[in-house]
PDB file of C-alpha atoms and ligand atoms in Angstrom:
ATOM      1  CA  MET R 181       0.000   0.000   0.000  1.00 73.00           C
ATOM      2  CA  SER R 182       1.405   3.410  -0.898  1.00 86.00           C
ATOM      3  CA  GLU R 183       0.262   6.834   0.322  1.00 89.00           C
ATOM      4  CA  ARG R 184       0.223  10.262  -1.191  1.00 95.00           C
ATOM      5  CA  ILE R 185      -0.650  13.637   0.302  1.00 97.00           C
ATOM      6  CA  ARG R 186      -3.345  15.870  -1.148  1.00 97.00           C
ATOM      7  CA  GLU R 187      -3.082  19.515  -0.067  1.00 98.00           C
ATOM      8  CA  LEU R 188      -6.109  20.617   1.953  1.00 98.00           C
ATOM      9  CA  ILE R 189      -5.016  23.956   3.452  1.00 98.00           C
ATOM     10  CA  SER R 190      -2.130  25.878   1.902  1.00 98.00           C
ATOM     11  CA  GLU R 191       0.846  27.276   3.771  1.00 98.00           C
ATOM     12  CA  ALA R 192      -0.359  30.836   3.084  1.00 98.00           C
ATOM     13  CA  ASP R 193      -3.856  30.098   4.380  1.00 98.00           C
ATOM     14  CA  VAL R 194      -2.462  28.573   7.572  1.00 98.00           C
ATOM     15  CA  ALA R 195      -0.213  31.595   8.131  1.00 98.00           C
ATOM     16  CA  ALA R 196      -3.085  34.043   7.578  1.00 98.00           C
ATOM     17  CA  LYS R 197      -5.319  32.130   9.977  1.00 98.00           C
ATOM     18  CA  ILE R 198      -2.655  32.048  12.685  1.00 98.00           C
ATOM     19  CA  ALA R 199      -2.176  35.817  12.365  1.00 98.00           C
ATOM     20  CA  GLU R 200      -5.940  36.222  12.786  1.00 98.00           C
ATOM     21  CA  LEU R 201      -6.013  33.962  15.855  1.00 98.00           C
ATOM     22  CA  GLY R 202      -3.035  35.812  17.341  1.00 98.00           C
ATOM     23  CA  ALA R 203      -4.763  39.151  16.905  1.00 98.00           C
ATOM     24  CA  GLN R 204      -7.962  37.858  18.503  1.00 98.00           C
ATOM     25  CA  ILE R 205      -6.084  36.318  21.454  1.00 98.00           C
ATOM     26  CA  SER R 206      -4.068  39.533  21.950  1.00 98.00           C
ATOM     27  CA  LYS R 207      -7.318  41.484  22.102  1.00 98.00           C
ATOM     28  CA  ASP R 208      -9.055  39.056  24.459  1.00 98.00           C
ATOM     29  CA  TYR R 209      -6.121  38.955  26.903  1.00 98.00           C
ATOM     30  CA  GLU R 210      -5.344  42.672  26.784  1.00 98.00           C
ATOM     31  CA  GLY R 211      -3.809  43.876  30.067  1.00 98.00           C
ATOM     32  CA  GLU R 212      -3.049  40.262  31.054  1.00 98.00           C
ATOM     33  CA  SER R 213      -0.389  37.746  30.191  1.00 98.00           C
ATOM     34  CA  VAL R 214      -1.000  34.349  28.646  1.00 98.00           C
ATOM     35  CA  PHE R 215       0.604  30.980  29.329  1.00 98.00           C
ATOM     36  CA  LEU R 216       0.652  28.820  26.212  1.00 98.00           C
ATOM     37  CA  LEU R 217       0.469  25.149  27.078  1.00 98.00           C
ATOM     38  CA  CYS R 218       1.700  23.302  24.017  1.00 98.00           C
ATOM     39  CA  ILE R 219       0.666  19.701  23.567  1.00 96.00           C
ATOM     40  CA  LEU R 220       3.576  17.708  22.146  1.00 95.00           C
ATOM     41  CA  LYS R 221       4.408  16.798  19.568  1.00 93.00           C
ATOM     42  CA  GLY R 222       1.745  17.900  17.129  1.00 95.00           C
ATOM     43  CA  GLY R 223       1.118  21.296  18.714  1.00 97.00           C
ATOM     44  CA  VAL R 224       4.710  22.529  18.431  1.00 98.00           C
ATOM     45  CA  PHE R 225       4.623  24.039  14.945  1.00 98.00           C
ATOM     46  CA  PHE R 226       1.346  25.826  15.611  1.00 98.00           C
ATOM     47  CA  THR R 227       2.369  27.041  19.082  1.00 98.00           C
ATOM     48  CA  THR R 228       5.580  28.722  17.987  1.00 98.00           C
ATOM     49  CA  GLU R 229       3.923  30.495  15.048  1.00 98.00           C
ATOM     50  CA  LEU R 230       0.971  31.549  17.198  1.00 98.00           C
ATOM     51  CA  ALA R 231       3.238  32.842  19.986  1.00 98.00           C
ATOM     52  CA  LYS R 232       4.920  35.172  17.488  1.00 98.00           C
ATOM     53  CA  ARG R 233       1.538  36.713  16.628  1.00 98.00           C
ATOM     54  CA  ILE R 234       0.509  37.447  20.219  1.00 98.00           C
ATOM     55  CA  THR R 235       1.292  40.926  21.513  1.00 98.00           C
ATOM     56  CA  VAL R 236       0.525  40.492  25.238  1.00 98.00           C
ATOM     57  CA  PRO R 237       3.282  38.919  27.414  1.00 98.00           C
ATOM     58  CA  VAL R 238       3.636  35.194  26.630  1.00 98.00           C
ATOM     59  CA  SER R 239       5.218  32.353  28.543  1.00 98.00           C
ATOM     60  CA  LEU R 240       5.023  28.749  27.476  1.00 97.00           C
ATOM     61  CA  ASP R 241       5.608  25.180  28.482  1.00 98.00           C
ATOM     62  CA  PHE R 242       5.060  21.717  27.062  1.00 98.00           C
ATOM     63  CA  MET R 243       3.136  18.639  27.979  1.00 97.00           C
ATOM     64  CA  SER R 244       3.096  15.293  26.265  1.00 95.00           C
ATOM     65  CA  VAL R 245       0.120  12.982  26.482  1.00 90.00           C
ATOM     66  CA  TYR R 246      -0.390   9.625  24.899  1.00 84.00           C
ATOM     67  CA  SER R 247      -3.723   8.851  23.316  1.00 74.00           C
ATOM     68  CA  TYR R 248      -2.884   7.553  19.875  1.00 58.00           C
ATOM     69  CA  GLY R 249      -0.789   4.659  18.658  1.00 51.00           C
ATOM     70  CA  ALA R 250       0.095   4.060  15.071  1.00 44.00           C
ATOM     71  CA  GLN R 251      -3.611   3.781  14.295  1.00 57.00           C
ATOM     72  CA  THR R 252      -5.884   6.663  13.422  1.00 56.00           C
ATOM     73  CA  GLU R 253      -8.403   6.269  16.256  1.00 59.00           C
ATOM     74  CA  SER R 254      -8.148   7.715  19.778  1.00 62.00           C
ATOM     75  CA  SER R 255      -7.925   5.038  22.466  1.00 62.00           C
ATOM     76  CA  GLY R 256      -9.707   7.031  25.174  1.00 65.00           C
ATOM     77  CA  ILE R 257      -6.904   6.056  27.531  1.00 73.00           C
ATOM     78  CA  VAL R 258      -4.791   9.118  28.226  1.00 82.00           C
ATOM     79  CA  ARG R 259      -1.414   8.984  29.886  1.00 86.00           C
ATOM     80  CA  ILE R 260       0.811  11.952  30.768  1.00 92.00           C
ATOM     81  CA  ILE R 261       4.247  11.196  29.318  1.00 92.00           C
ATOM     82  CA  LYS R 262       5.790  14.567  30.136  1.00 97.00           C
ATOM     83  CA  ASP R 263       4.251  16.991  32.584  1.00 97.00           C
ATOM     84  CA  LEU R 264       4.767  20.769  32.841  1.00 98.00           C
ATOM     85  CA  ASP R 265       7.965  22.042  34.454  1.00 96.00           C
ATOM     86  CA  THR R 266       6.101  25.020  35.868  1.00 94.00           C
ATOM     87  CA  SER R 267       3.030  25.623  38.016  1.00 97.00           C
ATOM     88  CA  ILE R 268      -0.053  27.068  36.296  1.00 98.00           C
ATOM     89  CA  GLU R 269      -1.674  28.282  39.489  1.00 98.00           C
ATOM     90  CA  GLY R 270      -3.129  31.756  38.988  1.00 98.00           C
ATOM     91  CA  LYS R 271      -2.155  31.879  35.298  1.00 98.00           C
ATOM     92  CA  ASN R 272      -4.207  32.449  32.165  1.00 98.00           C
ATOM     93  CA  VAL R 273      -3.645  29.097  30.538  1.00 98.00           C
ATOM     94  CA  LEU R 274      -4.298  28.624  26.847  1.00 98.00           C
ATOM     95  CA  VAL R 275      -3.937  25.005  25.769  1.00 98.00           C
ATOM     96  CA  VAL R 276      -2.647  24.833  22.201  1.00 98.00           C
ATOM     97  CA  GLU R 277      -3.434  21.703  20.214  1.00 97.00           C
ATOM     98  CA  ASP R 278      -2.974  20.720  16.596  1.00 97.00           C
ATOM     99  CA  ILE R 279      -6.373  19.069  16.190  1.00 96.00           C
ATOM    100  CA  ILE R 280      -9.432  18.132  18.212  1.00 94.00           C
ATOM    101  CA  ASP R 281     -10.926  14.907  16.955  1.00 91.00           C
ATOM    102  CA  THR R 282     -13.002  12.789  19.357  1.00 89.00           C
ATOM    103  CA  GLY R 283     -12.098  15.230  22.129  1.00 91.00           C
ATOM    104  CA  ARG R 284     -11.164  12.405  24.497  1.00 87.00           C
ATOM    105  CA  THR R 285      -7.605  13.607  25.020  1.00 88.00           C
ATOM    106  CA  LEU R 286      -8.605  17.168  25.837  1.00 92.00           C
ATOM    107  CA  ALA R 287     -11.567  16.201  28.012  1.00 91.00           C
ATOM    108  CA  TYR R 288      -9.190  14.321  30.256  1.00 89.00           C
ATOM    109  CA  LEU R 289      -6.485  16.946  30.140  1.00 93.00           C
ATOM    110  CA  LEU R 290      -8.724  19.931  30.856  1.00 94.00           C
ATOM    111  CA  GLU R 291     -10.086  18.241  33.995  1.00 92.00           C
ATOM    112  CA  ASN R 292      -6.549  17.515  35.132  1.00 93.00           C
ATOM    113  CA  LEU R 293      -5.454  21.120  34.501  1.00 96.00           C
ATOM    114  CA  LYS R 294      -8.507  22.664  36.165  1.00 97.00           C
ATOM    115  CA  ALA R 295      -7.527  20.968  39.417  1.00 97.00           C
ATOM    116  CA  ARG R 296      -4.226  22.903  39.368  1.00 97.00           C
ATOM    117  CA  GLY R 297      -5.946  26.235  39.974  1.00 98.00           C
ATOM    118  CA  PRO R 298      -5.301  28.340  36.870  1.00 98.00           C
ATOM    119  CA  LYS R 299      -6.819  31.824  36.773  1.00 98.00           C
ATOM    120  CA  SER R 300      -8.439  30.910  33.453  1.00 98.00           C
ATOM    121  CA  LEU R 301      -8.310  27.923  31.147  1.00 98.00           C
ATOM    122  CA  LYS R 302      -9.045  28.060  27.430  1.00 98.00           C
ATOM    123  CA  LEU R 303      -8.419  25.911  24.412  1.00 98.00           C
ATOM    124  CA  CYS R 304      -7.023  26.828  21.018  1.00 98.00           C
ATOM    125  CA  ALA R 305      -6.853  24.294  18.179  1.00 98.00           C
ATOM    126  CA  LEU R 306      -5.581  24.779  14.661  1.00 98.00           C
ATOM    127  CA  LEU R 307      -8.069  22.223  13.370  1.00 98.00           C
ATOM    128  CA  ASP R 308     -11.357  20.834  14.571  1.00 96.00           C
ATOM    129  CA  LYS R 309     -13.263  17.806  13.305  1.00 94.00           C
ATOM    130  CA  PRO R 310     -16.623  18.471  14.998  1.00 92.00           C
ATOM    131  CA  ASP R 311     -18.332  15.474  13.351  1.00 91.00           C
ATOM    132  CA  ARG R 312     -16.070  13.136  15.256  1.00 87.00           C
ATOM    133  CA  ARG R 313     -16.669  14.499  18.745  1.00 89.00           C
ATOM    134  CA  VAL R 314     -17.606  12.001  21.456  1.00 87.00           C
ATOM    135  CA  SER R 315     -16.512  14.038  24.517  1.00 88.00           C
ATOM    136  CA  ASN R 316     -18.048  17.361  25.352  1.00 88.00           C
ATOM    137  CA  VAL R 317     -15.129  19.760  24.806  1.00 92.00           C
ATOM    138  CA  SER R 318     -15.619  23.294  23.587  1.00 90.00           C
ATOM    139  CA  VAL R 319     -12.854  24.976  21.630  1.00 95.00           C
ATOM    140  CA  ASP R 320     -12.427  28.702  22.368  1.00 98.00           C
ATOM    141  CA  TYR R 321     -10.235  29.452  19.340  1.00 98.00           C
ATOM    142  CA  THR R 322     -10.429  27.323  16.201  1.00 98.00           C
ATOM    143  CA  GLY R 323      -8.362  27.765  13.057  1.00 98.00           C
ATOM    144  CA  PHE R 324     -10.305  25.602  10.615  1.00 98.00           C
ATOM    145  CA  CYS R 325     -13.148  23.133  10.896  1.00 97.00           C
ATOM    146  CA  ILE R 326     -12.478  20.206   8.593  1.00 97.00           C
ATOM    147  CA  PRO R 327     -14.442  17.138   7.498  1.00 94.00           C
ATOM    148  CA  ASP R 328     -13.694  13.689   8.855  1.00 93.00           C
ATOM    149  CA  GLU R 329     -10.463  13.008   6.990  1.00 93.00           C
ATOM    150  CA  PHE R 330      -7.074  12.078   8.390  1.00 94.00           C
ATOM    151  CA  VAL R 331      -4.726  15.014   7.991  1.00 97.00           C
ATOM    152  CA  VAL R 332      -0.980  15.508   8.298  1.00 97.00           C
ATOM    153  CA  GLY R 333       1.504  18.350   8.183  1.00 98.00           C
ATOM    154  CA  TYR R 334       2.076  21.426  10.295  1.00 98.00           C
ATOM    155  CA  GLY R 335       2.982  19.177  13.221  1.00 98.00           C
ATOM    156  CA  MET R 336       0.488  16.411  12.568  1.00 97.00           C
ATOM    157  CA  ASP R 337       1.702  12.944  11.745  1.00 96.00           C
ATOM    158  CA  TYR R 338       0.735   9.645  10.257  1.00 94.00           C
ATOM    159  CA  ASP R 339       2.840   7.094  12.113  1.00 91.00           C
ATOM    160  CA  GLN R 340       5.338   9.889  12.994  1.00 94.00           C
ATOM    161  CA  ASN R 341       5.807  10.980   9.377  1.00 96.00           C
ATOM    162  CA  TYR R 342       4.897  14.243   7.608  1.00 97.00           C
ATOM    163  CA  ARG R 343       5.012  16.551  10.673  1.00 98.00           C
ATOM    164  CA  ASN R 344       7.389  18.845   8.785  1.00 98.00           C
ATOM    165  CA  LEU R 345       5.073  19.629   5.857  1.00 98.00           C
ATOM    166  CA  PRO R 346       4.494  23.414   5.782  1.00 98.00           C
ATOM    167  CA  TYR R 347       0.865  22.912   4.673  1.00 98.00           C
ATOM    168  CA  ILE R 348      -1.976  20.654   5.806  1.00 98.00           C
ATOM    169  CA  GLY R 349      -2.763  17.640   3.666  1.00 98.00           C
ATOM    170  CA  VAL R 350      -4.944  14.552   3.563  1.00 97.00           C
ATOM    171  CA  VAL R 351      -3.364  11.131   3.434  1.00 94.00           C
ATOM    172  CA  GLU R 352      -4.639   9.101   0.521  1.00 93.00           C
ATOM    173  CA  PHE R 353      -3.927   5.404   0.193  1.00 88.00           C
ATOM    174  CA  SER R 354      -3.737   3.521  -3.044  1.00 82.00           C
TER     175      SER R 354
HETATM  176  P1  IMP Z 872      -8.810  13.030  20.212  1.00 93.71           P
HETATM  177  O1  IMP Z 872      -8.573  12.564  21.622  1.00 93.71           O
HETATM  178  O2  IMP Z 872      -9.569  11.997  19.429  1.00 93.71           O
HETATM  179  O3  IMP Z 872      -9.462  14.378  20.116  1.00 93.71           O
HETATM  180  O4  IMP Z 872      -7.407  13.038  19.505  1.00 93.71           O
HETATM  181  C1  IMP Z 872      -6.615  14.135  19.552  1.00 93.71           C
HETATM  182  C2  IMP Z 872      -5.227  13.849  19.041  1.00 93.71           C
HETATM  183  O5  IMP Z 872      -5.217  12.826  18.058  1.00 93.71           O
HETATM  184  C3  IMP Z 872      -4.691  15.063  18.340  1.00 93.71           C
HETATM  185  O6  IMP Z 872      -4.036  15.897  19.238  1.00 93.71           O
HETATM  186  C4  IMP Z 872      -3.757  14.456  17.324  1.00 93.71           C
HETATM  187  O7  IMP Z 872      -2.497  14.242  17.896  1.00 93.71           O
HETATM  188  C5  IMP Z 872      -4.391  13.144  16.978  1.00 93.71           C
HETATM  189  N1  IMP Z 872      -5.199  13.257  15.750  1.00 93.71           N
HETATM  190  C6  IMP Z 872      -6.533  13.314  15.633  1.00 93.71           C
HETATM  191  N2  IMP Z 872      -6.932  13.422  14.353  1.00 93.71           N
HETATM  192  C7  IMP Z 872      -5.801  13.462  13.630  1.00 93.71           C
HETATM  193  C8  IMP Z 872      -5.528  13.607  12.215  1.00 93.71           C
HETATM  194  O8  IMP Z 872      -6.416  13.716  11.362  1.00 93.71           O
HETATM  195  N3  IMP Z 872      -4.226  13.619  11.868  1.00 93.71           N
HETATM  196  C9  IMP Z 872      -3.206  13.512  12.766  1.00 93.71           C
HETATM  197  N4  IMP Z 872      -3.415  13.387  14.081  1.00 93.71           N
HETATM  198  C10 IMP Z 872      -4.689  13.367  14.515  1.00 93.71           C
HETATM  199 MG1   MG Z 873      -1.890  15.946  19.461  1.00 93.71          MG
END
């Protein structure tokens, strides 16, 4: 079986959307600072670009959670592989994710983070597949809503490949 990538969202469209999200976040957090909580590994590319578009003071840290294997379906079992180095108590936490699919990963994570006493807790995702949702998670900032297709690029992988693509594409098998 061989795979090819069909472009879904161009590099320019991603960049424009991130600038838009950055402007909106800067406005919403005016007079405050924001703590970007990047979910590894997929969220890295999006987080760094987004951080550059935010004009209020930014700090950031990383967390790694396991919810996916080599398959394309969330297991529902979430394990923290790497936790934050810093406390989020009293901070305006903005969780930055590549994509919200079933929502299982974030449902678990948001509950876990809430218990740590942040001042506020919001969620920003570059992509959202609302048709696939099984957990009740609401996304505060969404880049693009996409149909139920498996996407790669801009941090997202298929079996750890394609994260480095500068655009977002759909994996097609033939
Ligand atoms: P959820 O728990 O089903 O919402 O899964 C969320 C995680 O699964 C995301 O953070 C991604 O790492 C991964 N994921 C979900 N859909 C895709 C996709 O289409 N391409 C690549 N990774 C995906
Ligand atoms: Mg992810």
